[in-house]
mmCIF file of N, CA and C in Angstrom:
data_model
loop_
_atom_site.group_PDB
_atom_site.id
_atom_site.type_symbol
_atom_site.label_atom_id
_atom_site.label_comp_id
_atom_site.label_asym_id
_atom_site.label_seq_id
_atom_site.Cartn_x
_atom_site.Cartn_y
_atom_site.Cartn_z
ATOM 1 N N UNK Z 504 19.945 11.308 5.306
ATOM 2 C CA UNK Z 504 20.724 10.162 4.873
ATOM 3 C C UNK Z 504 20.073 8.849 5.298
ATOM 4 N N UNK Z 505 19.575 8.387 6.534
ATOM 5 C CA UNK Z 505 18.983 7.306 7.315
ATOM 6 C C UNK Z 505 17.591 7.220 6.208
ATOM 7 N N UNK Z 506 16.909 8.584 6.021
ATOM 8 C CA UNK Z 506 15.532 7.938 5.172
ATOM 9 C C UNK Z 506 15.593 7.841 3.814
ATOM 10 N N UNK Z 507 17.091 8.047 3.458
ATOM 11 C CA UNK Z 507 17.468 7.741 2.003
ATOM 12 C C UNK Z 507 18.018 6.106 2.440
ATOM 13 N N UNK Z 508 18.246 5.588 2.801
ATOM 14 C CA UNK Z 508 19.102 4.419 2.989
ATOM 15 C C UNK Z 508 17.928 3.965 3.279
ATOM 16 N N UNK Z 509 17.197 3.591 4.069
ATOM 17 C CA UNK Z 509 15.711 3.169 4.409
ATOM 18 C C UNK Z 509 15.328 3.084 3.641
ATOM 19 N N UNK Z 510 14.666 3.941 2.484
ATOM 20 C CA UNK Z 510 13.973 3.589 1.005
ATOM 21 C C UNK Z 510 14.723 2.962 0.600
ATOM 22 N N UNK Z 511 16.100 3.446 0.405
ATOM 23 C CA UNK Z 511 16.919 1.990 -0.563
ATOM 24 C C UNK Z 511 16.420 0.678 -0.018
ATOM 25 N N UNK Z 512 16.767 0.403 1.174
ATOM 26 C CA UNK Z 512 16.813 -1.061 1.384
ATOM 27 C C UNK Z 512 15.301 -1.462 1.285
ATOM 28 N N UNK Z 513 14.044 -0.359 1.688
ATOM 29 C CA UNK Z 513 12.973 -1.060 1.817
ATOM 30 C C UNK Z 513 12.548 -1.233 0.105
ATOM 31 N N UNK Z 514 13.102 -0.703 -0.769
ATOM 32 C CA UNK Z 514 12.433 -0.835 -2.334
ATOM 33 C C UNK Z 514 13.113 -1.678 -2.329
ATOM 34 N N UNK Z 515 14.384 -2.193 -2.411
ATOM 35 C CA UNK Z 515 15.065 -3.655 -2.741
ATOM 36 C C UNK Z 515 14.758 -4.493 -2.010
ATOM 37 N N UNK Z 516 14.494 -4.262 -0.534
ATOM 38 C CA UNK Z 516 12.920 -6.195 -0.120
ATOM 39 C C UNK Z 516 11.971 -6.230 -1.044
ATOM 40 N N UNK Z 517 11.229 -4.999 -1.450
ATOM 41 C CA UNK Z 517 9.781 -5.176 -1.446
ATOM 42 C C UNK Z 517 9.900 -5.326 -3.571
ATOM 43 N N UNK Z 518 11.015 -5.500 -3.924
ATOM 44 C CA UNK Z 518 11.676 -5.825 -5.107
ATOM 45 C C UNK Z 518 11.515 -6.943 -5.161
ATOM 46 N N UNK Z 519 12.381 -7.949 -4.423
ATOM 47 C CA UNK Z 519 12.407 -9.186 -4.147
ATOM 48 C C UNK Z 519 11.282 -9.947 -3.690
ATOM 49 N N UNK Z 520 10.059 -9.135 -2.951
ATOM 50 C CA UNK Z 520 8.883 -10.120 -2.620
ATOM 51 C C UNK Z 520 7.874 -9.931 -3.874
ATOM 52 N N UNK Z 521 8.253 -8.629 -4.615
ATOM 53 C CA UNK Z 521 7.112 -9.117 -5.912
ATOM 54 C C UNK Z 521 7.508 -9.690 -6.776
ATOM 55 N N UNK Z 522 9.011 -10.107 -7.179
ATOM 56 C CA UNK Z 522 10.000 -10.737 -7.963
ATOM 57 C C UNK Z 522 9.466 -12.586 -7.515
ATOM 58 N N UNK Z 523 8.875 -12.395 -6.464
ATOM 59 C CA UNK Z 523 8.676 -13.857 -5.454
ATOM 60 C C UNK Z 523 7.162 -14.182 -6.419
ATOM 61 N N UNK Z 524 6.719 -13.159 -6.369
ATOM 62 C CA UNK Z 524 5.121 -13.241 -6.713
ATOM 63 C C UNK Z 524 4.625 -13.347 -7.906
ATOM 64 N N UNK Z 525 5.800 -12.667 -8.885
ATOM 65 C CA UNK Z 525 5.968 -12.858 -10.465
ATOM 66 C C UNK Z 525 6.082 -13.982 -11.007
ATOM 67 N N UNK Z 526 7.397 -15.224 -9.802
ATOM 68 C CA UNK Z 526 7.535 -16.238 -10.519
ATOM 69 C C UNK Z 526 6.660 -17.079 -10.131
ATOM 70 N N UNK Z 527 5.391 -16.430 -8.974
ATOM 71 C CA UNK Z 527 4.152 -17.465 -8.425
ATOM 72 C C UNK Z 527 3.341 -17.187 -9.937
ATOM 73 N N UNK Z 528 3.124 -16.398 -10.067
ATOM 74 C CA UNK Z 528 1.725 -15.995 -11.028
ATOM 75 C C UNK Z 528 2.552 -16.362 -12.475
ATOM 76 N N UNK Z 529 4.228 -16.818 -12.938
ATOM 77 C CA UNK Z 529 4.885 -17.125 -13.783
ATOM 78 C C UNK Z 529 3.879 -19.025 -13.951
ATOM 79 N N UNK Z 530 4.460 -19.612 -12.918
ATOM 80 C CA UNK Z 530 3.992 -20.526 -12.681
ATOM 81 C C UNK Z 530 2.722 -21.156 -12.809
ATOM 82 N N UNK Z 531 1.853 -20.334 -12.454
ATOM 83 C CA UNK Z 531 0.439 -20.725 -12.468
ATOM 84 C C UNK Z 531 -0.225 -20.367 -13.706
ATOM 85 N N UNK Z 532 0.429 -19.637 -14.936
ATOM 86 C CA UNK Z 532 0.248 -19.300 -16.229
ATOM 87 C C UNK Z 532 0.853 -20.667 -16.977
ATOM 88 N N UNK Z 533 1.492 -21.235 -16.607
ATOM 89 C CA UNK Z 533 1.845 -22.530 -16.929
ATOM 90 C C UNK Z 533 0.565 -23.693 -16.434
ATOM 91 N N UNK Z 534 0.517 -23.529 -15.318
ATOM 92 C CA UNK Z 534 -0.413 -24.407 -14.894
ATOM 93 C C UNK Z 534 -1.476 -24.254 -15.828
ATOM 94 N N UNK Z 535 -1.994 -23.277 -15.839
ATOM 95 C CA UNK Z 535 -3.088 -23.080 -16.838
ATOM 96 C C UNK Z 535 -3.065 -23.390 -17.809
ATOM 97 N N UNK Z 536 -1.977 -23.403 -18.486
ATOM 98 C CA UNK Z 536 -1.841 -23.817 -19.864
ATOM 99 C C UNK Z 536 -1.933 -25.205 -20.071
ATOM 100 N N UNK Z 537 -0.676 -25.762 -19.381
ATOM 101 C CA UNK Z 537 -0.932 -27.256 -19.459
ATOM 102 C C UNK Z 537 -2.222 -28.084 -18.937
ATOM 103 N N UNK Z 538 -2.725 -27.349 -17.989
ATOM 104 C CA UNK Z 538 -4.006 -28.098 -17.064
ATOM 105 C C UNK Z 538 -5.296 -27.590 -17.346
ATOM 106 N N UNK Z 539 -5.545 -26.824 -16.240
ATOM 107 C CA UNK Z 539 -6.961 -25.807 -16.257
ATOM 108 C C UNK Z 539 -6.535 -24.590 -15.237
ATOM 109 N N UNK Z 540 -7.607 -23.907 -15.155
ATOM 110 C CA UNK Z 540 -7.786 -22.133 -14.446
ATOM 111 C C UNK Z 540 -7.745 -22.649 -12.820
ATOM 112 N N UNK Z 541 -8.498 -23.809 -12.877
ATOM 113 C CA UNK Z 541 -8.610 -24.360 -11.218
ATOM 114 C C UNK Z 541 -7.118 -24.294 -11.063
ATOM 115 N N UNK Z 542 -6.406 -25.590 -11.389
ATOM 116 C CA UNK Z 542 -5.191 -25.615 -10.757
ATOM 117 C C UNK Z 542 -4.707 -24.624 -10.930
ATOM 118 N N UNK Z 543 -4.367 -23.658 -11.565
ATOM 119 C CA UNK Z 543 -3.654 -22.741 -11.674
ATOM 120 C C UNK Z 543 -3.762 -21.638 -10.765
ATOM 121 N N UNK Z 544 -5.364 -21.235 -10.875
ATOM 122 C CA UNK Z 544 -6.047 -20.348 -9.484
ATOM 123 C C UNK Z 544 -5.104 -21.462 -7.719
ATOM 124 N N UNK Z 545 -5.535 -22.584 -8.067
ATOM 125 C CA UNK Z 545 -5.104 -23.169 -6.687
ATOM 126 C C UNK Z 545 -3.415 -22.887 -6.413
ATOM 127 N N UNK Z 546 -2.626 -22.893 -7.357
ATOM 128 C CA UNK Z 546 -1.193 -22.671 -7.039
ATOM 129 C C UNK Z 546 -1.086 -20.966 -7.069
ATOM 130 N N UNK Z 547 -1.558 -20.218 -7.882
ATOM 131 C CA UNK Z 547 -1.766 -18.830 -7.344
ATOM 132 C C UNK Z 547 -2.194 -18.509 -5.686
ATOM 133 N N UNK Z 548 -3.162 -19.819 -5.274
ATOM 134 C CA UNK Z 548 -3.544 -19.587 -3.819
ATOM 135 C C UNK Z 548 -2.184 -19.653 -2.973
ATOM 136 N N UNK Z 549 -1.407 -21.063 -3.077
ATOM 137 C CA UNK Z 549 -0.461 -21.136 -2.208
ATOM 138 C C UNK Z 549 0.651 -20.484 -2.355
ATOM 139 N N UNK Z 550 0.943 -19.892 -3.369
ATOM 140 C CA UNK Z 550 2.117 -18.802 -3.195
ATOM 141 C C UNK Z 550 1.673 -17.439 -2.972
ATOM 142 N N UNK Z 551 0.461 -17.309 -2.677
ATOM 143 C CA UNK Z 551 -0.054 -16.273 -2.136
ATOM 144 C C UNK Z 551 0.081 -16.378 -1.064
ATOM 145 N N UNK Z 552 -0.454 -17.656 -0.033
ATOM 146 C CA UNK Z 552 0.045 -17.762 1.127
ATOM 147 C C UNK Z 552 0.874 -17.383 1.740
ATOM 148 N N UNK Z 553 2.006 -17.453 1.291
ATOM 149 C CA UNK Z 553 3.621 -17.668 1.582
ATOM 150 C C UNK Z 553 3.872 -16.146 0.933
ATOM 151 N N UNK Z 554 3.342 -15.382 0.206
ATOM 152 C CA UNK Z 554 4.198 -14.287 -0.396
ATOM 153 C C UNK Z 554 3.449 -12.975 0.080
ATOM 154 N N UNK Z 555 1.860 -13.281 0.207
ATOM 155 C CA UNK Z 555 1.403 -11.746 1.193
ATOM 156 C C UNK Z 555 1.991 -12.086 2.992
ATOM 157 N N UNK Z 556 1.926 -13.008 3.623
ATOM 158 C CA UNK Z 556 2.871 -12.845 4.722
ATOM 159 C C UNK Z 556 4.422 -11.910 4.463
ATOM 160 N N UNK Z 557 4.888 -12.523 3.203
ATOM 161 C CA UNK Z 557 6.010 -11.729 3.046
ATOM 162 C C UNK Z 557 6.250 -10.386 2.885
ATOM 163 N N UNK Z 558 5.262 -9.816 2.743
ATOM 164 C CA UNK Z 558 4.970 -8.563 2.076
ATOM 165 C C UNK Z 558 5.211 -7.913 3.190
ATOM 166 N N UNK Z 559 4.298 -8.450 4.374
ATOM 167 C CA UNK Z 559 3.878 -7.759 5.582
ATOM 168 C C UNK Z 559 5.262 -8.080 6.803
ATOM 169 N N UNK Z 560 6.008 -8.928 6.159
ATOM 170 C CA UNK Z 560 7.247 -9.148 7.169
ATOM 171 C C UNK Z 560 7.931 -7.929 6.633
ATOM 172 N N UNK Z 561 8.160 -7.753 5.502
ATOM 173 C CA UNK Z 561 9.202 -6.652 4.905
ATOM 174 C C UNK Z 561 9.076 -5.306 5.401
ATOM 175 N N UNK Z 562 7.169 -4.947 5.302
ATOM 176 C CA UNK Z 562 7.002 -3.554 5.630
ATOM 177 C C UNK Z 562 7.186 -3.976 7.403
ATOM 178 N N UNK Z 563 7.234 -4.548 7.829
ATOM 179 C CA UNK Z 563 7.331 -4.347 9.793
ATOM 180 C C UNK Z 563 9.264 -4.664 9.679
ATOM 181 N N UNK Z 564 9.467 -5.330 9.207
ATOM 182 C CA UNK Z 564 11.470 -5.249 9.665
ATOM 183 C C UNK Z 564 11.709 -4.362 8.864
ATOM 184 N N UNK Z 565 11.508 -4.083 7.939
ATOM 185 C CA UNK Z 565 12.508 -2.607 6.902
ATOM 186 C C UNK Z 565 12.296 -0.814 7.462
ATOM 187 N N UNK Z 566 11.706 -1.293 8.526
ATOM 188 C CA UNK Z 566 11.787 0.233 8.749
ATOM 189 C C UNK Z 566 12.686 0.592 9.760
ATOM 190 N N UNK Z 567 13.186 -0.295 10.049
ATOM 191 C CA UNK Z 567 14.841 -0.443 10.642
ATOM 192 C C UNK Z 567 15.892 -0.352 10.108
ATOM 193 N N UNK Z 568 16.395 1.035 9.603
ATOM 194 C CA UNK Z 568 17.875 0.994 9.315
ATOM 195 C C UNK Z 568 18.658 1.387 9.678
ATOM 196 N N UNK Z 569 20.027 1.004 9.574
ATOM 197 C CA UNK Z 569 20.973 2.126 10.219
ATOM 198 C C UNK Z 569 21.462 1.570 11.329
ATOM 199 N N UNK Z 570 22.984 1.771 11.876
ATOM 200 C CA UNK Z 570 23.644 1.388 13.290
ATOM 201 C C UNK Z 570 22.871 1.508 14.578
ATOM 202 N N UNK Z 571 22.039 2.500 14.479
ATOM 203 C CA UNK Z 571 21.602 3.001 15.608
ATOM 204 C C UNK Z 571 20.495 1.760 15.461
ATOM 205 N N UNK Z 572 19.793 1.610 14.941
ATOM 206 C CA UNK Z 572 18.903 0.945 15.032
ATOM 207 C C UNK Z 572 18.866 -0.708 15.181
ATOM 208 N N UNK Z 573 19.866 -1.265 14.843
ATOM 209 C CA UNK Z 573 20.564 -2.847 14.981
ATOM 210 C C UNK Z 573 19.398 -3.610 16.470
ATOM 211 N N UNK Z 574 19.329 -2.984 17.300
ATOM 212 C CA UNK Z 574 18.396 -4.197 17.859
ATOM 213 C C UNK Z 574 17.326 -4.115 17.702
ATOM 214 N N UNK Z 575 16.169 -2.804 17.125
ATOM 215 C CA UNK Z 575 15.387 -3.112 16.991
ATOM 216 C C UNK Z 575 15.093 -3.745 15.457
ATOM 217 N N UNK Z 576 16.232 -4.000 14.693
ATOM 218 C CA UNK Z 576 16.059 -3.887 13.486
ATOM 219 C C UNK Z 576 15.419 -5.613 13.582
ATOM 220 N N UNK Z 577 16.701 -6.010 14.680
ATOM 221 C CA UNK Z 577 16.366 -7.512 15.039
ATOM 222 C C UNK Z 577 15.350 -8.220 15.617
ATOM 223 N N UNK Z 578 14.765 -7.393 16.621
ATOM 224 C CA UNK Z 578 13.736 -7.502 17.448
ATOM 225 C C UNK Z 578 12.622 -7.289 16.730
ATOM 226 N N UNK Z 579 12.367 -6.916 15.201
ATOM 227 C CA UNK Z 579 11.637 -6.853 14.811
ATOM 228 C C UNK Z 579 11.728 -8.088 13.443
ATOM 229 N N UNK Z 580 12.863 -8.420 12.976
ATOM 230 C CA UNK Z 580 13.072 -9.466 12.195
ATOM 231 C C UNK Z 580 12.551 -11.064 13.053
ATOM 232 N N UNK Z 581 12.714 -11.229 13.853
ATOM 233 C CA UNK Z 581 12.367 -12.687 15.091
ATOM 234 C C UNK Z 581 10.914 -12.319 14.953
ATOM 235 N N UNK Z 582 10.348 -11.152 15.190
ATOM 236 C CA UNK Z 582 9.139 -10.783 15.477
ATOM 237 C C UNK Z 582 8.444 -11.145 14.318
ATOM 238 N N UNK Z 583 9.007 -10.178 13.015
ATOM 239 C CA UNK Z 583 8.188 -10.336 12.203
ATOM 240 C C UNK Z 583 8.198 -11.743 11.174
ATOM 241 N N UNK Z 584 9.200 -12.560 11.203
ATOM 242 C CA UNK Z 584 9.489 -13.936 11.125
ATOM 243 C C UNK Z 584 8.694 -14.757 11.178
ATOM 244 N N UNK Z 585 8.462 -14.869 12.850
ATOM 245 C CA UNK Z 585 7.160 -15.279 13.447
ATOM 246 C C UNK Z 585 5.826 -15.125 12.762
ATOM 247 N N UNK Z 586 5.660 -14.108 12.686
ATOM 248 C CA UNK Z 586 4.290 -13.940 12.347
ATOM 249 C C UNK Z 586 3.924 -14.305 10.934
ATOM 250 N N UNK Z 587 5.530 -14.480 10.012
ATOM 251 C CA UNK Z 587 4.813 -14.437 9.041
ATOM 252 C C UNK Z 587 4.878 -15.920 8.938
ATOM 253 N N UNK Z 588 5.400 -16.558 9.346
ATOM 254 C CA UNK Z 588 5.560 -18.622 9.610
ATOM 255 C C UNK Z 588 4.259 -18.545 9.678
ATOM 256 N N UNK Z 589 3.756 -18.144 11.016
ATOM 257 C CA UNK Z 589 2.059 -18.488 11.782
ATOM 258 C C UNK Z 589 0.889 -18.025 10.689
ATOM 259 N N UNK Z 590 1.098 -17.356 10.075
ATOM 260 C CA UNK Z 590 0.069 -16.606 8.980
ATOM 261 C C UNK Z 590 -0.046 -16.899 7.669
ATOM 262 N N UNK Z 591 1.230 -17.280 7.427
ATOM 263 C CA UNK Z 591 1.796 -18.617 6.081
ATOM 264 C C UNK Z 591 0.794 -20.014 6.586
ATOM 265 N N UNK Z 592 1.056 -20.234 7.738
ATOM 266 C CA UNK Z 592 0.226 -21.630 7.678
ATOM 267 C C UNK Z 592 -1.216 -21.222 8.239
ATOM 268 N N UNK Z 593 -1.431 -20.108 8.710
ATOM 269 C CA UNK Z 593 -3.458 -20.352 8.245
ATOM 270 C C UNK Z 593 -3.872 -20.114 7.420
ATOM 271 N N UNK Z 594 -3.105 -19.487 6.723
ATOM 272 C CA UNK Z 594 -3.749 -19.068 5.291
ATOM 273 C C UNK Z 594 -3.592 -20.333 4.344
ATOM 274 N N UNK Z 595 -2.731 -20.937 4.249
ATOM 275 C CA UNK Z 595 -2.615 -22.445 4.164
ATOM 276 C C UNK Z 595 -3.576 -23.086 4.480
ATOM 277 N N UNK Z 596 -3.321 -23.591 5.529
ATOM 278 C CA UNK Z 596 -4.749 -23.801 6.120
ATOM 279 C C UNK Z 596 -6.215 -23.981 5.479
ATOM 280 N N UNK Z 597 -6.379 -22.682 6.144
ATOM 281 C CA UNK Z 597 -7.802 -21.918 5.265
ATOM 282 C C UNK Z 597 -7.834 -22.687 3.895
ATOM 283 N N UNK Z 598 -6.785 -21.921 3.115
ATOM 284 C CA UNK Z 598 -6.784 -22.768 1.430
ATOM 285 C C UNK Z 598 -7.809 -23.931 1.465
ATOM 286 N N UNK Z 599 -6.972 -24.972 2.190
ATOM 287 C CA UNK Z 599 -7.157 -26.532 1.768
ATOM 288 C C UNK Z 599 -8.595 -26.481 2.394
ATOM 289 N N UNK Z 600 -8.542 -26.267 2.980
ATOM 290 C CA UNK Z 600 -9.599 -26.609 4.150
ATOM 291 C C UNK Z 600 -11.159 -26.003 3.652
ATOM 292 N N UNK Z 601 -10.908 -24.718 3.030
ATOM 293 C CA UNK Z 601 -12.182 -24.173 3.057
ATOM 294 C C UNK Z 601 -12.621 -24.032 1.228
ATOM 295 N N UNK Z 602 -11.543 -23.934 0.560
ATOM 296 C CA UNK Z 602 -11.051 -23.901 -1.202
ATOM 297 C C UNK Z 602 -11.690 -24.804 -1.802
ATOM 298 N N UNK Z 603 -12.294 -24.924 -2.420
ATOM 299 C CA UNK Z 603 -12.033 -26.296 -3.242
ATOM 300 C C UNK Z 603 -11.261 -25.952 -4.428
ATOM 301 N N UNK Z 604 -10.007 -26.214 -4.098
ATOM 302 C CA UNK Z 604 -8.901 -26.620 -4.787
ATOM 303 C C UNK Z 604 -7.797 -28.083 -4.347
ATOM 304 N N UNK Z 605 -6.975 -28.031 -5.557
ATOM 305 C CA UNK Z 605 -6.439 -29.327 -4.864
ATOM 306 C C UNK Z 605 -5.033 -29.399 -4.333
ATOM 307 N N UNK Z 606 -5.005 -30.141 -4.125
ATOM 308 C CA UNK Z 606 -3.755 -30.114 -2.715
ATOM 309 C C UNK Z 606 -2.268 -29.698 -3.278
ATOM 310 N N UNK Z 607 -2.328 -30.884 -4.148
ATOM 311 C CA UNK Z 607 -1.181 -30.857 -4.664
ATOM 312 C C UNK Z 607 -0.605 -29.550 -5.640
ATOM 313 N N UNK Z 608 -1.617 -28.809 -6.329
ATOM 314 C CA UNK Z 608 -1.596 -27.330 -6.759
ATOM 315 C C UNK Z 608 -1.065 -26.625 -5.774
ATOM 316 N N UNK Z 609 -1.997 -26.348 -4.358
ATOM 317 C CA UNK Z 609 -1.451 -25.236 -3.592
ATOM 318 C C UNK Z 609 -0.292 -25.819 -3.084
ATOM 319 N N UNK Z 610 -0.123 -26.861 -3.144
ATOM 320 C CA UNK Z 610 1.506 -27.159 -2.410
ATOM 321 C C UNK Z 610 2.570 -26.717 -3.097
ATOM 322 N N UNK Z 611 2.351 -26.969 -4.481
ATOM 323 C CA UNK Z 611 3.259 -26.639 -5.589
ATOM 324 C C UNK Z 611 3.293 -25.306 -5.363
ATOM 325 N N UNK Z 612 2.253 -23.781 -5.249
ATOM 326 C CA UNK Z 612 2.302 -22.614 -5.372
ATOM 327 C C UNK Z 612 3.110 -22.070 -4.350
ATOM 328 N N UNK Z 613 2.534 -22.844 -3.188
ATOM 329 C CA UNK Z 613 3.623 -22.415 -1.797
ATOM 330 C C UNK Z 613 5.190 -22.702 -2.198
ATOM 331 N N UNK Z 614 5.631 -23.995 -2.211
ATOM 332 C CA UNK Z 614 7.022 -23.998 -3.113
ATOM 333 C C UNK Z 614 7.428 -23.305 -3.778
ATOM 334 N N UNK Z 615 6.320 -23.068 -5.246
ATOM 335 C CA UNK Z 615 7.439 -22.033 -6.268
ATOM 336 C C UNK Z 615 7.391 -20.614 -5.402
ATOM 337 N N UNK Z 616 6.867 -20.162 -4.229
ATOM 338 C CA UNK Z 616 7.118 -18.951 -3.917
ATOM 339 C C UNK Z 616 8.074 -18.939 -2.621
ATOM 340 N N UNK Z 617 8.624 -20.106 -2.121
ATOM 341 C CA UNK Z 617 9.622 -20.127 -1.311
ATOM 342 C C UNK Z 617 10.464 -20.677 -1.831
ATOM 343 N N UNK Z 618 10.853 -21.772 -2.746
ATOM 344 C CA UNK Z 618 12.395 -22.006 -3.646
ATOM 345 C C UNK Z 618 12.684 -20.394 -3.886
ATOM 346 N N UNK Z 619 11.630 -20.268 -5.416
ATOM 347 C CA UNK Z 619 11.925 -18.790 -6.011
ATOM 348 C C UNK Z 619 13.266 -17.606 -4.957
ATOM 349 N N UNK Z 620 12.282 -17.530 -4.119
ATOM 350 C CA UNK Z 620 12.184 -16.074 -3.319
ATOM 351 C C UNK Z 620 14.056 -16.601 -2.429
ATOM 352 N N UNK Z 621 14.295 -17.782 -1.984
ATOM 353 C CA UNK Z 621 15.241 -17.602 -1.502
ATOM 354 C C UNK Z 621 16.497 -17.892 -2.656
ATOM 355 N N UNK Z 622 16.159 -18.373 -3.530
ATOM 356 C CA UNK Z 622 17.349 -18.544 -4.543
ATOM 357 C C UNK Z 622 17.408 -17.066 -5.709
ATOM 358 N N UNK Z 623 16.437 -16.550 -5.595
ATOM 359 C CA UNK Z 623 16.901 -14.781 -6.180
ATOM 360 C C UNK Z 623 17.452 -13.977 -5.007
ATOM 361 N N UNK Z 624 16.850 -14.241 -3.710
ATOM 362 C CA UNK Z 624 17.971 -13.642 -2.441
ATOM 363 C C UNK Z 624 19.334 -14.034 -2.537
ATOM 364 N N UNK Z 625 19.762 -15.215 -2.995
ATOM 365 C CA UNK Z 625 21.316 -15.761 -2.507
ATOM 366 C C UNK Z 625 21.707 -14.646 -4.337
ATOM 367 N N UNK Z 626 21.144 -14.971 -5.240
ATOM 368 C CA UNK Z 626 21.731 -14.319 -6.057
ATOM 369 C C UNK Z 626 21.633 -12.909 -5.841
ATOM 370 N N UNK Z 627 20.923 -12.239 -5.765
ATOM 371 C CA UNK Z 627 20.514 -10.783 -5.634
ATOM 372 C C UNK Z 627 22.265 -10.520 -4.598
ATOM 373 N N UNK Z 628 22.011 -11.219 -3.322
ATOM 374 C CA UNK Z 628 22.938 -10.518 -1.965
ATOM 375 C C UNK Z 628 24.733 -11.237 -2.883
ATOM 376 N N UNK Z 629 25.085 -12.171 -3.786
ATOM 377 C CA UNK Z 629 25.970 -12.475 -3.864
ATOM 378 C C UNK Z 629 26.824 -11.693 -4.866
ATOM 379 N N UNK Z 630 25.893 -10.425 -5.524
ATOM 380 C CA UNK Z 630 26.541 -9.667 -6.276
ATOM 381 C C UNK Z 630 27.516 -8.587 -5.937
ATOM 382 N N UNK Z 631 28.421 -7.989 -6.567
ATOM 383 C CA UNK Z 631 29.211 -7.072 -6.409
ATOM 384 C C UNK Z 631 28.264 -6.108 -5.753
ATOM 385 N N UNK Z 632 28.848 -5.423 -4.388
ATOM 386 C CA UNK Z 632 27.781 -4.305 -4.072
ATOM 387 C C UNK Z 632 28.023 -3.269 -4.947
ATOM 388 N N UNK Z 633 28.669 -2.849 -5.944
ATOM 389 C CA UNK Z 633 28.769 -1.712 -6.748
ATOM 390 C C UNK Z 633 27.323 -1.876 -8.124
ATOM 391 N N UNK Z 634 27.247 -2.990 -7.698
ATOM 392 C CA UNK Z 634 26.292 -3.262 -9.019
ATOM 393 C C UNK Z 634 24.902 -3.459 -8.198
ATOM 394 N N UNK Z 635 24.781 -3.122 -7.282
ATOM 395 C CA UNK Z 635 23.162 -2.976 -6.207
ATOM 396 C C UNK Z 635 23.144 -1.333 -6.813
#
């Protein structure tokens, strides 16, 4: 029952972080269109930033489920939080710094993959749980 409930919850994060990544690479198909491949590659960079950290927060907290498990579930959410803030901004970082791309692209990519990702969470969690 625990590693049936575990897959549930870990396929519905890891739902939501490529749902994050769809509307990055949604985005940057726009960019392209209206602009060029650069900007578009450059906003693909920054919501990459922000959305492979996410990836790697999901697989380290989701393997926590279940009553029994509640503090480490937490102790690993603070944890993996952390790391993914600190790893969001070198990879950031890195981008600008080492890319030649432009700023204002990867800023935009980082955005559409953190608006996105928390406004399909508030909808996703505000539904009837019969319909999860």
């Amino acid at each position: 029952m625990a590693r049936s409930l575990r897959n549930k919850v870990q396929h519905e994060a890891y739902y939501l972080v490529w749902l994050q990544l769809g509307i990055v690479c949604l985005i940057a198909s726009i960019t392209w269109i209206m602009l060029d491949i650069n900007h578009a590659m450059a906003v693909i960079s920054g919501g990459f930033a922000y959305g492979l950290p996410n990836l790697v927060f999901v697989w380290l907290v989701f393997r926590f489920v279940g009553a029994h498990q509640t503090s480490q579930f937490i102790a690993a959410f603070f944890a993996g939080e952390a790391f993914k803030l600190i790893l969001s901004g070198i990879l950031f970082v890195f981008i600008v710094k080492y890319l030649p791309v432009s700023l204002l692209s990867v800023l935009i990519g980082f955005i559409s993959a953190i608006i996105p990702f928390w406004l399909v969470c508030i909808w996703y969690f505000m539904r009837p749980f019969s319909a999860k």
